[in-house]
XYZ file of C-alpha atoms in Angstrom:
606
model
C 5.537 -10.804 -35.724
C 7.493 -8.386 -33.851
C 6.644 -4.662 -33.461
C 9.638 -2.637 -32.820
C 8.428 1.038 -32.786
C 7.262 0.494 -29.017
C 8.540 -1.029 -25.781
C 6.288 -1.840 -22.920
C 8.349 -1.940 -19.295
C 7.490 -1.966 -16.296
C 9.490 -0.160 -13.169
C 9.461 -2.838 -10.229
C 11.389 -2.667 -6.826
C 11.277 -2.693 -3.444
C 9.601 0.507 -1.677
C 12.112 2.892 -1.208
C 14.670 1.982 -3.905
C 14.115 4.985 -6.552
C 11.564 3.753 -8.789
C 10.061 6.881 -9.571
C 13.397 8.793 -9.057
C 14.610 7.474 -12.321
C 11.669 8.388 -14.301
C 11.966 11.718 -13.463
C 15.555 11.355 -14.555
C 14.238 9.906 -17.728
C 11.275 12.733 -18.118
C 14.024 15.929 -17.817
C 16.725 14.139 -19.772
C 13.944 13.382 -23.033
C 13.854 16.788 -24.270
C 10.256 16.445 -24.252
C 9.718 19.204 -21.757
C 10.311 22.486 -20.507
C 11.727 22.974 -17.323
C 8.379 24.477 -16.105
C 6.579 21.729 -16.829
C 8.722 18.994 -14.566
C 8.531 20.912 -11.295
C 9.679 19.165 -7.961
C 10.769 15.498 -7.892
C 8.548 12.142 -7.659
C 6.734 14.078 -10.564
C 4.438 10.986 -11.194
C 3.455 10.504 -7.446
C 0.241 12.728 -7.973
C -2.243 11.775 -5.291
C -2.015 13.768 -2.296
C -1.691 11.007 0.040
C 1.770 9.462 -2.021
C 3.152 13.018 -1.691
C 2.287 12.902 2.109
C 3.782 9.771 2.917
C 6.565 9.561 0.214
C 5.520 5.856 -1.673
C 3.874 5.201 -5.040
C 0.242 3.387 -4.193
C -1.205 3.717 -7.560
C 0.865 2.317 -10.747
C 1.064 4.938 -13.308
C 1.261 4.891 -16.880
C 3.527 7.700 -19.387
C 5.106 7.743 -23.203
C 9.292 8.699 -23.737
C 9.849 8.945 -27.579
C 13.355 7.904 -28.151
C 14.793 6.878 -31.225
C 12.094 6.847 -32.957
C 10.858 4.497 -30.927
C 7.729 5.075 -27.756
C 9.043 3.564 -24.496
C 5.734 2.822 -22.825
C 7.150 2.993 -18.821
C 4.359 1.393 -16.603
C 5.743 2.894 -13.046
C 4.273 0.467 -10.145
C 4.097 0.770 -6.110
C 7.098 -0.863 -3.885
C 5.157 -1.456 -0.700
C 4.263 -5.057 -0.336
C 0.779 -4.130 0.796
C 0.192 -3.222 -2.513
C 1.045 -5.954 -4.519
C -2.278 -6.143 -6.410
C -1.618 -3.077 -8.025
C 1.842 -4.407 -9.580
C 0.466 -8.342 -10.507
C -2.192 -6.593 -12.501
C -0.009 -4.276 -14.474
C 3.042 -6.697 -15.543
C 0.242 -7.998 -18.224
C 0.990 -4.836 -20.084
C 4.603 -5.323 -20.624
C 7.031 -7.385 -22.304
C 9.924 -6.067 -19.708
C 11.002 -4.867 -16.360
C 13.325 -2.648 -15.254
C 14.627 -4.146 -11.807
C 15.610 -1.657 -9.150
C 17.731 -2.761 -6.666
C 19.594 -0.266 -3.444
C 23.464 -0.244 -4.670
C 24.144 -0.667 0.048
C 20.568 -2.415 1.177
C 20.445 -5.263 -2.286
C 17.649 -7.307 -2.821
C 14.852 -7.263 -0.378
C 11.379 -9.164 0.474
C 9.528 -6.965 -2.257
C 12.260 -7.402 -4.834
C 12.057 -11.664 -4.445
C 7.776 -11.022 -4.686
C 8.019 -8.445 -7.583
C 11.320 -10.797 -9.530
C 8.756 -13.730 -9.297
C 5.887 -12.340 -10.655
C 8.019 -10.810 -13.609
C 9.225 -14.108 -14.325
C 5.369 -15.633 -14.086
C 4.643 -13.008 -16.801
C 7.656 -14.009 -18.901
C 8.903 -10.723 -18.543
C 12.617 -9.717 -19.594
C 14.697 -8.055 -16.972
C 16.960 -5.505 -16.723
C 18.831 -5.263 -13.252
C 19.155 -1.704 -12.765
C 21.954 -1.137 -9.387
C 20.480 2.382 -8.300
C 21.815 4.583 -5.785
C 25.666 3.895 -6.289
C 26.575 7.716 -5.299
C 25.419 6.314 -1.611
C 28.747 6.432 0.581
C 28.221 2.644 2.155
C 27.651 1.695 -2.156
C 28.766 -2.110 -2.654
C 26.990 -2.327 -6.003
C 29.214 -5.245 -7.169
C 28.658 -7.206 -4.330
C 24.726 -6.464 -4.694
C 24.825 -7.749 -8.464
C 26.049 -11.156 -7.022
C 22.844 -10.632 -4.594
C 20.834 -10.442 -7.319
C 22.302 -13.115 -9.306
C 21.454 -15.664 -6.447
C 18.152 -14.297 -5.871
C 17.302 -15.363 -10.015
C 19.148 -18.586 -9.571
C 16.417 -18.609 -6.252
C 13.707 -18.048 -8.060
C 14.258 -20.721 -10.944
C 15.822 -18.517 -13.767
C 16.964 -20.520 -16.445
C 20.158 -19.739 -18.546
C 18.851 -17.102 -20.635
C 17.564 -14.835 -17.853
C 20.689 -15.984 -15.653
C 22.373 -13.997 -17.876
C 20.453 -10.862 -17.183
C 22.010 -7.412 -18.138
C 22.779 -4.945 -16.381
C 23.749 -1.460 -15.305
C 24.570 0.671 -12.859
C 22.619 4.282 -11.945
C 22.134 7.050 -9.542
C 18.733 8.135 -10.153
C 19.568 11.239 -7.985
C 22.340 12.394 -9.683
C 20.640 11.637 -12.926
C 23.048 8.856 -14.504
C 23.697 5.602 -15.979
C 26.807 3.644 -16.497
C 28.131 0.443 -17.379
C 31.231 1.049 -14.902
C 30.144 2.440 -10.927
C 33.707 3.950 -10.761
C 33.310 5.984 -13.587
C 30.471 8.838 -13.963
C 28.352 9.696 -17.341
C 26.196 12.751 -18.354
C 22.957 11.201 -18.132
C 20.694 8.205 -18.422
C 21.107 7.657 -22.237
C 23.171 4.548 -21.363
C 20.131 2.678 -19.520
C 17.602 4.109 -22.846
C 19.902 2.610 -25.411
C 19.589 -1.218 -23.113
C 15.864 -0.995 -22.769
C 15.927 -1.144 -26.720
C 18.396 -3.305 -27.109
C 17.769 -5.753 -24.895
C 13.728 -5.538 -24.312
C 12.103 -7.242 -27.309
C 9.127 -5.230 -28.799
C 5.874 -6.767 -28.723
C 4.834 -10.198 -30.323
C 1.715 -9.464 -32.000
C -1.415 -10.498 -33.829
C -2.602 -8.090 -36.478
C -4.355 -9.998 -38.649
C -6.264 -11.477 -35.841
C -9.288 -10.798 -33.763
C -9.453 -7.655 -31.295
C -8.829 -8.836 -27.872
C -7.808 -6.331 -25.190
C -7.466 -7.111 -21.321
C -8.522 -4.473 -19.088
C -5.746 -4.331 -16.184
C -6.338 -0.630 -14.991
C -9.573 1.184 -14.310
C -9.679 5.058 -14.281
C -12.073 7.363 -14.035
C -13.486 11.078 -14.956
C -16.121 13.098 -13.879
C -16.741 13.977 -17.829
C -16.959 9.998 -19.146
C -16.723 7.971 -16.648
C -14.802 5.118 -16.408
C -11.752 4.674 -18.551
C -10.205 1.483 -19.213
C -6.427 0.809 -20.090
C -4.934 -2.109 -20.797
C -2.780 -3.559 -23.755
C -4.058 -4.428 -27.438
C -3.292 -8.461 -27.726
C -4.396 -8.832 -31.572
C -5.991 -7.220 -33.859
C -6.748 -3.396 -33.711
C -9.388 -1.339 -32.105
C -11.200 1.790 -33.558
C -12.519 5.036 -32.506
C -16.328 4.263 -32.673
C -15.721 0.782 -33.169
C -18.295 -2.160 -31.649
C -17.086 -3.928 -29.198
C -17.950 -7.151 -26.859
C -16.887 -7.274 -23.622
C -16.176 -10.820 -22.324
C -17.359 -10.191 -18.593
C -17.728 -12.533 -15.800
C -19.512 -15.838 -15.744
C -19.073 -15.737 -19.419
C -21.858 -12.997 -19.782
C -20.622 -11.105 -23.666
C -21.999 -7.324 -23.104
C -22.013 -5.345 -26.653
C -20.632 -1.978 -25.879
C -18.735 0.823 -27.900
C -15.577 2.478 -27.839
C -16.632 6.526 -28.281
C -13.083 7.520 -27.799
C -9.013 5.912 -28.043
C -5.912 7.029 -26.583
C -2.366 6.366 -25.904
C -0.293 7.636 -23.769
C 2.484 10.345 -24.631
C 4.648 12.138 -22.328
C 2.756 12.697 -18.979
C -1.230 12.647 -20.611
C -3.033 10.467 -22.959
C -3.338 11.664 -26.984
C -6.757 10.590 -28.947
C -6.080 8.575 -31.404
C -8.370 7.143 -34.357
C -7.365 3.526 -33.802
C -4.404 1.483 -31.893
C -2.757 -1.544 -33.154
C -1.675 -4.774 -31.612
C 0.915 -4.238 -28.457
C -0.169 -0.578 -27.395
C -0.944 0.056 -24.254
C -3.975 2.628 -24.731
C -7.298 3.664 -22.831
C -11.049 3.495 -23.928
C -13.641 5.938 -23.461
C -17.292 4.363 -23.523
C -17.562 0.978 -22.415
C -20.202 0.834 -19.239
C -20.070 -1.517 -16.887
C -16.467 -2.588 -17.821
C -14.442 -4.330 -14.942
C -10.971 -5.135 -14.381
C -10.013 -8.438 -15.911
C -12.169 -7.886 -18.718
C -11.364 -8.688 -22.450
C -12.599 -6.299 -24.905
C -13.022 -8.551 -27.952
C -14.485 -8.726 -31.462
C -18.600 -9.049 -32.146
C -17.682 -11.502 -34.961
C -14.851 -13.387 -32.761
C -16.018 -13.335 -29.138
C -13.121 -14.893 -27.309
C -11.564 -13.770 -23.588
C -8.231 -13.633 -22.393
C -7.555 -15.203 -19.168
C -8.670 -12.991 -16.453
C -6.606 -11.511 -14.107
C -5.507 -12.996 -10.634
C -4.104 -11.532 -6.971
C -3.227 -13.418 -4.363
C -5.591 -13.158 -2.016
C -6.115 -10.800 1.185
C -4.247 -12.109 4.528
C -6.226 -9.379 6.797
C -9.436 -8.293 7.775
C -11.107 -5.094 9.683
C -14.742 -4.588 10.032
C -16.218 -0.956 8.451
C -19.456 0.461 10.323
C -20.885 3.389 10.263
C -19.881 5.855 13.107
C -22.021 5.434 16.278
C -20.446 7.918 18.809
C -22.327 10.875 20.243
C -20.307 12.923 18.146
C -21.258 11.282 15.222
C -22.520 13.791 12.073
C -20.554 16.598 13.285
C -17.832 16.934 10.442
C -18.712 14.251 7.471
C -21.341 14.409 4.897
C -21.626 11.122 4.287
C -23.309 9.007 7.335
C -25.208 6.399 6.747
C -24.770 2.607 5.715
C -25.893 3.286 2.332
C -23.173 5.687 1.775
C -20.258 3.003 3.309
C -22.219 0.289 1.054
C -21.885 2.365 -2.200
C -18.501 3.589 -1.346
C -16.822 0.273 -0.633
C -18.118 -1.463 -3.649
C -16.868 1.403 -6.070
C -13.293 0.998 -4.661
C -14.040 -2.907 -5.563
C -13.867 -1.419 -9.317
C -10.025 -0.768 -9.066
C -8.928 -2.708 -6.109
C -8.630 -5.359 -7.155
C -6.614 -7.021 -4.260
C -9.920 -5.868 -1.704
C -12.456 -7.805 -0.610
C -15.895 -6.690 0.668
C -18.767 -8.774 2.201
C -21.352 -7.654 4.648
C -21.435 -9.004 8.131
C -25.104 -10.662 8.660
C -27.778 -8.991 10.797
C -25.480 -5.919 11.200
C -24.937 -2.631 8.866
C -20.987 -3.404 9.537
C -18.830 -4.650 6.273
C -15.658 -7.014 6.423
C -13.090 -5.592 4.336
C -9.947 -7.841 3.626
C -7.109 -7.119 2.337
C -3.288 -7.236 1.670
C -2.153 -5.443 5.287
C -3.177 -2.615 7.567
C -1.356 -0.054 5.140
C -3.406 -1.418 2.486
C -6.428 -1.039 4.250
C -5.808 2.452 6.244
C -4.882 4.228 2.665
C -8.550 3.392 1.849
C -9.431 4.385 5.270
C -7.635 7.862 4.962
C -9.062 8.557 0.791
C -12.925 8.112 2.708
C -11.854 10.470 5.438
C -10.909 12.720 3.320
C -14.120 12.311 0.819
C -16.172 13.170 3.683
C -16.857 9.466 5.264
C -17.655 9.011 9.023
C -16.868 5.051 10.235
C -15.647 2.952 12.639
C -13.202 0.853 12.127
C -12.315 -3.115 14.073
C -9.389 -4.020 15.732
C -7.380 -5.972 12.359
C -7.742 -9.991 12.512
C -5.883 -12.290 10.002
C -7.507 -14.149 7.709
C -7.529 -18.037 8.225
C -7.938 -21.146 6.262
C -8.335 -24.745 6.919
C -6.160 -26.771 4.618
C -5.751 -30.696 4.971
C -8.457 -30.486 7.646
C -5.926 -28.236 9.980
C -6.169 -24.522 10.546
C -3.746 -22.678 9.064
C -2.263 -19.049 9.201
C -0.409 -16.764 7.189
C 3.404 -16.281 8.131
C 5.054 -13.041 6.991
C 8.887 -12.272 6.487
C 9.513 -9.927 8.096
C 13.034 -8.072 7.443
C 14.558 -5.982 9.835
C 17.380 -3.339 9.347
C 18.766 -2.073 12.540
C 21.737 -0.665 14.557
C 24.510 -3.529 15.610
C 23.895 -2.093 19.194
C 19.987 -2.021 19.384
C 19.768 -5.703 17.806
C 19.155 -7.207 21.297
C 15.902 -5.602 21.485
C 14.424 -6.706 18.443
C 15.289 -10.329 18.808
C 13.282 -9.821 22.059
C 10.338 -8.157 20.441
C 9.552 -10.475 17.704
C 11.025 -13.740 19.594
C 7.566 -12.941 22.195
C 5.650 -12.512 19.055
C 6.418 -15.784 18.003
C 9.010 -14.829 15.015
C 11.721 -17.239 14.237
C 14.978 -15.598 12.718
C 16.230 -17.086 9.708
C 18.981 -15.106 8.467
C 21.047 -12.422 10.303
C 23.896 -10.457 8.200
C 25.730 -7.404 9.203
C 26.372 -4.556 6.453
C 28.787 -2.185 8.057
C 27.162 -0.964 11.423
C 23.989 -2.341 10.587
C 22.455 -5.739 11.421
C 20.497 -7.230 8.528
C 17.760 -9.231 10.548
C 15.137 -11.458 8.433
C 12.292 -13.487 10.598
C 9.727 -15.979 9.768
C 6.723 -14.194 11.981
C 2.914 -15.228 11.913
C 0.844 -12.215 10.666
C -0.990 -11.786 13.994
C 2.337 -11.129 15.819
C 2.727 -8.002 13.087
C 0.179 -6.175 14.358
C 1.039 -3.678 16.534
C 5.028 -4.637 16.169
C 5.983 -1.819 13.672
C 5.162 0.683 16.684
C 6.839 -0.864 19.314
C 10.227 -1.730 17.646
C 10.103 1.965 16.715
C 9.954 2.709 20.336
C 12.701 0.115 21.262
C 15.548 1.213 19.019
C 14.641 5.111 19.116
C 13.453 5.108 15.637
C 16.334 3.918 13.900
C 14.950 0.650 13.081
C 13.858 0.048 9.273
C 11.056 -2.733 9.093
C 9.638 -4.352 5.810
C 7.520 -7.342 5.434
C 6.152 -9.645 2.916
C 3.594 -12.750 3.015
C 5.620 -16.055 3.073
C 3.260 -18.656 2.785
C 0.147 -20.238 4.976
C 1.314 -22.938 7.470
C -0.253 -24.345 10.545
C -1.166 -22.147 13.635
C 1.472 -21.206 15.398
C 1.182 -20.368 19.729
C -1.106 -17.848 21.114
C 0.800 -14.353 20.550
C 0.783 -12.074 23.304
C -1.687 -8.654 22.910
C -1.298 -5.323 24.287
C 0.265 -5.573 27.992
C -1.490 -2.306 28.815
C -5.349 -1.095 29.462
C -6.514 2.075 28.644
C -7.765 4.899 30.378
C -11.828 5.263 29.669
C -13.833 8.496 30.113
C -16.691 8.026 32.343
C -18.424 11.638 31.583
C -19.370 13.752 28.667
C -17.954 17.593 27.995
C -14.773 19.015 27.374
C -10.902 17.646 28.910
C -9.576 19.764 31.707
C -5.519 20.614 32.671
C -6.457 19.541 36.265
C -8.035 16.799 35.487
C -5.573 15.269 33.289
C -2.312 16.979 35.462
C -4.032 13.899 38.285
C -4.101 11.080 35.703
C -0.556 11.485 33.544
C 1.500 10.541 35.992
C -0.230 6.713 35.770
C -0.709 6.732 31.900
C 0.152 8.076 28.841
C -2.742 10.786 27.715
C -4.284 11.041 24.207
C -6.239 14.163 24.706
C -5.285 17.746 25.738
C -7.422 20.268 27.577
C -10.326 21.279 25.471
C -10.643 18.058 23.458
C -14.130 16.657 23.612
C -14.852 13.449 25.261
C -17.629 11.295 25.868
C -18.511 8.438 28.032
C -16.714 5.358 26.711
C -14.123 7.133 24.968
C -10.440 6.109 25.168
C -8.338 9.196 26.940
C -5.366 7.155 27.442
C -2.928 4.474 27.685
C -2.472 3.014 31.358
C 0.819 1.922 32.600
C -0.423 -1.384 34.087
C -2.422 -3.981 32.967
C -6.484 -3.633 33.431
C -8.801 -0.347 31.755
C -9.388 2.001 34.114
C -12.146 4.392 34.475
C -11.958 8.166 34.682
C -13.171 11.792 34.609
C -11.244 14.011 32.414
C -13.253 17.026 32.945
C -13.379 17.397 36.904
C -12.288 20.780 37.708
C -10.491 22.010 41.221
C -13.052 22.773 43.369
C -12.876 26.694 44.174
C -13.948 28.355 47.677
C -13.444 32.083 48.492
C -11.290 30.917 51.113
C -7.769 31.775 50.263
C -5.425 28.559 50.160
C -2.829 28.464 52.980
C -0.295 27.092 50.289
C 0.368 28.708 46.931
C -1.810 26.580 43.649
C 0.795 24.101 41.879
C 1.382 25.233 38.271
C -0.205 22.106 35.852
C 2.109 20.838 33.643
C 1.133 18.758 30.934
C 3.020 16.404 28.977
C 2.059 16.474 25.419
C -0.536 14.188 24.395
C 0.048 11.526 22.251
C -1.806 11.740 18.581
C -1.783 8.458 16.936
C -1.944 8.009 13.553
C -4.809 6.164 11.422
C -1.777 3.027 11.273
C -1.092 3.492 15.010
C -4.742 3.386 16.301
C -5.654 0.652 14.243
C -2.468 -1.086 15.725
C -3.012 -0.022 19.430
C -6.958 -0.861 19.967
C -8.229 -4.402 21.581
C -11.031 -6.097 20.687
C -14.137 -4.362 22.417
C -12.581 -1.399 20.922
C -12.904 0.787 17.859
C -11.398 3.474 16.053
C -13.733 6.367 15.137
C -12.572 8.427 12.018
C -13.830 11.682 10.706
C -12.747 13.881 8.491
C -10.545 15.624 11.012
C -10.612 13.457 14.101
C -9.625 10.086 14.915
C -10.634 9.363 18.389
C -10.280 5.456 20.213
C -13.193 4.205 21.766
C -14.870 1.182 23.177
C -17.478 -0.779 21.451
C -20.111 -1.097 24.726
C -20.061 2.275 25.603
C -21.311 2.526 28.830
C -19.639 1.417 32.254
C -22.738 -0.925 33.171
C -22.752 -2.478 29.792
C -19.061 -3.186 29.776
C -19.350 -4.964 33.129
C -22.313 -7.165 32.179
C -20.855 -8.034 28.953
C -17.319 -8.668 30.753
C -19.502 -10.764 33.671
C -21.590 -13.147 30.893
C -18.168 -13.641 29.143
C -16.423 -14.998 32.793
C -19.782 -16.930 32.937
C -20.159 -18.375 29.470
């Protein structure tokens, strides 16, 4: 049977397309809230880091009443590095809501998200957003889409998806672009029209996948997922169906469901709500919570798997201890296998006869966001140089290929092409959109590292990059590294103006006077090939003779702060990235000028 007093959808799109725009449309326009209570905009973007950077990284979960009916709206990241987080969640729902740009149509993330909707048997809604944009072609983006379903294997039903059109920033929906509506009511009255309830199994045995782990510092971890049959209890015994086909009895002390923006206890949920448990230790994602007198699991959930790797250490600079509370390889050990809980797209493994970890995942962003939440928790480490991850298939190594999509300036194309053609990207579609080129490359995941930066530099930061895995095929040529050394400090104490006014005129500096260095450190970026060794704190050397010319004023050129992405993007490999809780500092692995030259000597030799 069918329950039709709840809708489960999910909110997929590329990053960048409105996602959680148009719940916040959907929020103020429910009359479920005051006006003090829906303050700012992104209103589900909670964690301080989405604020910062302006993407969704964690999906989220909230209740609309509407009709008498609860719209359960399952809100999911855009950014293809975290595509783990939106496989996971599709479980929950029966449909999506497809965002698509009304000017850029569908992109990389939109193909990845469309397929994995369609792998879940999910039933789409093609939302064109953004039509109040003045370069708008939304019809022309709806026969876009169309092609990308016919792409991806749609069959007739689903060919014949519905749709409508919306500007989540003007707050709403209509069936015509030309002609304007007062609100979002429109896209509401589709989801229940066209999104099926829930088929469910009441008379059955409980079984519940676990798709979402959260957590509290009153009761620990929380699981969510979505009721498949049956119904589950407050207080109720439970088994969990674990991994390796252990069965764990356990007990649910508390059940809610989500309404509005929180959670509501409940005394029991029924088949096709999406709810979370209180109580059950030890639970994992990909878990079933079943019945103790019908022990059965669903089948688990599965990510593709990580395409890059960076090695976590502890920090082992001279300044090391300074700023973080938490040191020491135990801490890294304990912290990297707790994000394991939730991640599920991360991989962790420790690197033999070292107290370093290998931590893959989905791309650098991926990666530095975990990075940044340990900074910020009070975590001192050092972090690799990135690597791809490599398999052998058929007896022949093989490496992941990205595509990598490129929207940039008709007049700074030529720069581009050159960029990615020396990083060994092959373009496979160009179009032109106005005064915009519409550039989409087949690039191995090696040449991406570092890329982002420099095409950035080349087209005066006008370019807009996205990329996506493609597929694992064989290696392709060597791709080029960084054309430039670095300046290294050979000396210990604190950067001085007349130092550095001697060495910016070869190099571009990353410290300013007063910064503290240390032998080994990484000052700078020199403008030819080759490191190059230097003091950053000599100071002019004074005499109380009076000098027959008049002192030059030292002026600086600002020094270059990377970010955590940039660092990670800029170092070789004998280098690291140190990162504290305020500080991220470049440095090289061998420390010490004499070290460097043996090791640099028995590597000519060997």
């Amino acid at each position: 049977m069918r329950r039709n007093d709840i809708r489960n959808v999910a909110i997929i799109a590329h990053v960048d397309h409105g996602k959680t725009s148009l719940v916040d449309c959907m929020l103020r326009q429910s009359g479920r809230f005051r006006e003090t209570q829906l303050v700012g905009e992104q209103i589900l973007d909670t964690n301080e880091l989405e604020r910062e950077r302006g993407i969704t990284i964690l999906s989220k979960n909230i209740a609309i009443p509407y009709r008498d009916v609860r719209i359960n709206l399952i809100d999911t990241p855009g950014h293809a590095d975290f595509g783990g987080e939106v496989e996971r969640v599709l479980r929950m729902a029966d449909g999506a809501l497809v965002l698509v740009d009304a000017a850029e149509g569908p992109m990389p993330q939109t193909r990845f998200v469309l397929s994995k909707a369609f792998e879940c048997g999910l039933w789409p809604i093609v939302v064109i957003n953004k039509i109040d944009r003045p370069d708008a072609r939304p019809n022309e983006v709806l026969d876009e889409v169309l092609d990308l379903f016919l792409q991806l294997g749609a069959d007739d039903l689903l060919a014949d998806f519905p749709y409508i059109f919306a500007s989540a920033k003007l707050g709403y929906a209509t069936a015509d672009p030309t002609r304007k509506t007062d609100g979002v009511q429109p896209l509401m009255d589709m989801i229940l029209e066209k999104i099926p309830g829930p088929e469910v199994k009441l008379d059955e045995p409980l079984q519940m996948l676990v798709t979402t782990l959260d957590w509290s510092d009153y009761v620990g971890r929380i699981a969510i997922g979505r009721v498949q049959s049956g119904t589950l209890r407050k207080g109720q015994n439970v088994v969990l169906m674990q991994t390796e086909d252990r069965a764990t009895p356990s007990k649910a002390v508390s059940v809610y469901i989500f309404e509005d923006l929180g959670r509501k206890e409940v005394h029991e949920v029924d088949a096709g709500d999406i709810c979370a448990v209180v109580g059950l230790e030890g639970i994992e994602i990909g878990d079933t919570v079943a019945s103790p007198q019908a022990p059965r699991a669903l089948p688990r959930v599965t990510v593709d798997e990580p395409t890059l790797q960076m090695t976590f250490g502890v920090n082992t600079s001279p300044l090391a201890g300074r700023e973080g509370k938490f040191l020491t390889s135990r801490h890294l050990r304990e912290r990297l296998y707790r994000e394991l809980e939730r991640n599920v797209a991360l991989r962790v493994e420790p690197v033999p006869s070292t107290e370093q970890f290998a931590v893959s995942g989905r791309g650098v962003l991926h990666l530095s966001i975990l990075i940044e939440t340990m900074r910020r928790e009070g975590y001192e480490l050092s972090i690799g140089k990135p690597r791809v991850i490599f398999r052998e298939i058929d007896g022949q190594p093989h490496e992941p290929f990205e595509s990598l999509v490129v929207e940039v300036p008709i007049d700074r194309t030529g720069p581009v092409m050159e960029l990615v053609g020396a990083r060994r990207g092959q373009l496979v579609e160009m179009t032109a959109h106005n005064e915009y080129n519409f550039l989409v490359f087949s690039i191995p995941a090696r040449g991406l590292i570092g890329l982002r930066t420099r095409l950035l530099n080349a087209t005066a930061g006008t370019a807009v990059i996205h990329h996506l895995f493609e597929k694992y095929a064989p290696m392709a040529e060597a791709v080029p590294g960084r054309a430039t050394g670095v300046l290294v400090s050979i000396v210990a104490g604190g950067a001085v103006a007349f130092a550095l006014d001697g060495l910016q005129d070869r190099s571009e500096l990353h410290v300013a006077p007063g910064d503290v260095v240390y032998e080994g450190m990484i000052v700078g970026e020199n403008s030819r090939e080759g490191d190059m060794n230097v003091n950053p704190t000599k100071e002019k050397k004074l005499t109380n003779m009076r000098a027959a010319g008049h002192d030059r004023n030292v002026l600086l050129k600002p020094a270059r702060r990377l970010s955590l992405e940039e660092a990670l993007e800029f170092i070789a490999e004998d280098e690291l990235v140190e990162v504290t809780p305020s500080q991220i500092r470049l440095r090289k692995i061998l420390l010490k000028e004499t070290d460097r030259r043996r090791a640099a000597r028995q590597g000519h030799s060997a």
